């Protein structure tokens, strides 16, 4: 298996089977090392793992968001596509959907088997989304801020 990330970077993606215990049955697809998806203006977003959760019948994409800027941020995804179908895999995190300066957050985007089946798909081979970062320090107008992201990065993951 290969994961192709932004700008055509390809990463070997060999499935790893975790030994079964009485309580759990998990298959994990790991990337050999975290893949940086965005690193701009002291904001870093890294794909930590792609894991298959057999219990909940879903595929989880785990992201680490690091805010090393001196501003509070709001992060979301938009324009999510799976195998060219529009799908809502959006992430929003934190009680107020923001991350203070100097903080880190681990978030998960999930793709369920039911969502795939509703599109007539058995597994994803292409996942695309846009990461949007908003600087929210001192901003009172949420309609304005969500229409004007400070950082935008398009991500393409090819799972073969």
mmCIF file of C-alpha atoms in Angstrom, residues 50-158:
data_model
loop_
_atom_site.group_PDB
_atom_site.id
_atom_site.type_symbol
_atom_site.label_atom_id
_atom_site.label_comp_id
_atom_site.label_asym_id
_atom_site.label_seq_id
_atom_site.Cartn_x
_atom_site.Cartn_y
_atom_site.Cartn_z
ATOM 1 C CA UNK A 50 -4.550 6.108 9.405
ATOM 2 C CA UNK A 51 -6.236 3.366 11.419
ATOM 3 C CA UNK A 52 -8.984 0.895 10.662
ATOM 4 C CA UNK A 53 -11.397 0.531 13.603
ATOM 5 C CA UNK A 54 -13.154 -2.815 13.106
ATOM 6 C CA UNK A 55 -15.353 -2.374 16.172
ATOM 7 C CA UNK A 56 -16.935 0.872 14.896
ATOM 8 C CA UNK A 57 -16.471 -0.019 11.187
ATOM 9 C CA UNK A 58 -14.595 3.125 10.239
ATOM 10 C CA UNK A 59 -11.283 4.470 9.009
ATOM 11 C CA UNK A 60 -9.710 7.138 11.257
ATOM 12 C CA UNK A 61 -7.256 9.774 10.052
ATOM 13 C CA UNK A 62 -5.456 11.151 13.123
ATOM 14 C CA UNK A 63 -3.985 14.651 12.854
ATOM 15 C CA UNK A 64 -1.750 16.544 15.282
ATOM 16 C CA UNK A 65 -2.341 20.303 15.206
ATOM 17 C CA UNK A 66 0.402 22.470 16.718
ATOM 18 C CA UNK A 67 -0.111 26.194 17.261
ATOM 19 C CA UNK A 68 3.357 27.671 17.699
ATOM 20 C CA UNK A 69 2.148 31.122 16.678
ATOM 21 C CA UNK A 70 1.404 33.948 19.087
ATOM 22 C CA UNK A 71 -2.298 33.934 18.090
ATOM 23 C CA UNK A 72 -5.316 31.806 18.890
ATOM 24 C CA UNK A 73 -6.500 29.759 15.906
ATOM 25 C CA UNK A 74 -9.588 27.976 14.636
ATOM 26 C CA UNK A 75 -9.012 24.976 12.341
ATOM 27 C CA UNK A 76 -11.456 23.155 10.121
ATOM 28 C CA UNK A 77 -11.515 21.081 6.962
ATOM 29 C CA UNK A 78 -13.603 21.802 3.884
ATOM 30 C CA UNK A 79 -14.205 20.417 0.405
ATOM 31 C CA UNK A 80 -13.873 16.776 1.483
ATOM 32 C CA UNK A 81 -13.956 14.200 -1.322
ATOM 33 C CA UNK A 82 -13.590 10.416 -1.268
ATOM 34 C CA UNK A 83 -13.049 8.769 -4.666
ATOM 35 C CA UNK A 84 -14.421 11.985 -6.273
ATOM 36 C CA UNK A 85 -17.636 11.940 -4.160
ATOM 37 C CA UNK A 86 -18.384 14.835 -1.806
ATOM 38 C CA UNK A 87 -18.404 13.668 1.805
ATOM 39 C CA UNK A 88 -18.404 15.360 5.210
ATOM 40 C CA UNK A 89 -15.294 14.264 7.143
ATOM 41 C CA UNK A 90 -14.815 17.656 8.745
ATOM 42 C CA UNK A 91 -12.871 18.250 11.916
ATOM 43 C CA UNK A 92 -13.556 20.811 14.550
ATOM 44 C CA UNK A 93 -11.977 20.599 17.962
ATOM 45 C CA UNK A 94 -11.973 22.096 21.406
ATOM 46 C CA UNK A 95 -14.900 23.388 23.436
ATOM 47 C CA UNK A 96 -14.821 26.707 21.616
ATOM 48 C CA UNK A 97 -13.368 25.287 18.352
ATOM 49 C CA UNK A 98 -10.143 27.193 18.952
ATOM 50 C CA UNK A 99 -6.584 26.454 19.996
ATOM 51 C CA UNK A 100 -4.628 28.959 22.058
ATOM 52 C CA UNK A 101 -1.109 30.058 21.287
ATOM 53 C CA UNK A 102 1.506 27.426 22.181
ATOM 54 C CA UNK A 103 -1.015 24.554 22.408
ATOM 55 C CA UNK A 104 -1.359 21.219 20.618
ATOM 56 C CA UNK A 105 -4.424 19.131 19.832
ATOM 57 C CA UNK A 106 -4.940 15.648 18.394
ATOM 58 C CA UNK A 107 -8.053 15.384 16.193
ATOM 59 C CA UNK A 108 -9.560 12.570 14.167
ATOM 60 C CA UNK A 109 -11.386 12.620 10.862
ATOM 61 C CA UNK A 110 -13.462 9.462 10.438
ATOM 62 C CA UNK A 111 -14.840 7.736 7.377
ATOM 63 C CA UNK A 112 -17.448 5.086 8.190
ATOM 64 C CA UNK A 113 -18.264 1.991 6.182
ATOM 65 C CA UNK A 114 -21.900 3.164 6.078
ATOM 66 C CA UNK A 115 -20.842 6.443 4.436
ATOM 67 C CA UNK A 116 -18.801 4.549 1.854
ATOM 68 C CA UNK A 117 -21.617 2.090 1.179
ATOM 69 C CA UNK A 118 -24.092 4.949 0.673
ATOM 70 C CA UNK A 119 -21.854 6.059 -2.204
ATOM 71 C CA UNK A 120 -21.533 2.532 -3.595
ATOM 72 C CA UNK A 121 -17.891 2.261 -2.467
ATOM 73 C CA UNK A 122 -16.224 -0.605 -0.604
ATOM 74 C CA UNK A 123 -13.010 1.245 0.309
ATOM 75 C CA UNK A 124 -11.463 4.649 -0.296
ATOM 76 C CA UNK A 125 -8.629 4.960 -2.775
ATOM 77 C CA UNK A 126 -8.509 8.769 -2.967
ATOM 78 C CA UNK A 127 -9.199 11.162 -0.069
ATOM 79 C CA UNK A 128 -9.020 14.905 -0.691
ATOM 80 C CA UNK A 129 -9.715 17.802 1.649
ATOM 81 C CA UNK A 130 -8.759 21.376 2.349
ATOM 82 C CA UNK A 131 -7.322 22.504 5.690
ATOM 83 C CA UNK A 132 -8.332 26.016 6.700
ATOM 84 C CA UNK A 133 -6.676 27.916 9.568
ATOM 85 C CA UNK A 134 -8.155 31.125 10.948
ATOM 86 C CA UNK A 135 -6.403 33.559 13.282
ATOM 87 C CA UNK A 136 -9.133 34.513 15.768
ATOM 88 C CA UNK A 137 -7.314 36.771 18.209
ATOM 89 C CA UNK A 138 -9.542 39.799 18.802
ATOM 90 C CA UNK A 139 -12.075 38.875 16.099
ATOM 91 C CA UNK A 140 -15.736 39.279 17.011
ATOM 92 C CA UNK A 141 -17.395 38.640 13.649
ATOM 93 C CA UNK A 142 -17.513 34.850 13.035
ATOM 94 C CA UNK A 143 -19.302 35.250 9.695
ATOM 95 C CA UNK A 144 -16.385 37.322 8.429
ATOM 96 C CA UNK A 145 -13.692 35.077 9.848
ATOM 97 C CA UNK A 146 -15.104 31.823 8.445
ATOM 98 C CA UNK A 147 -15.330 33.408 5.004
ATOM 99 C CA UNK A 148 -11.685 34.525 5.093
ATOM 100 C CA UNK A 149 -9.191 31.810 6.149
ATOM 101 C CA UNK A 150 -5.636 32.968 6.859
ATOM 102 C CA UNK A 151 -4.050 29.696 5.668
ATOM 103 C CA UNK A 152 -5.457 27.222 3.135
ATOM 104 C CA UNK A 153 -3.799 23.949 2.114
ATOM 105 C CA UNK A 154 -5.256 21.339 -0.250
ATOM 106 C CA UNK A 155 -4.406 17.735 0.726
ATOM 107 C CA UNK A 156 -4.612 14.609 -1.442
ATOM 108 C CA UNK A 157 -4.097 11.132 0.035
ATOM 109 C CA UNK A 158 -3.975 8.205 -2.381
#
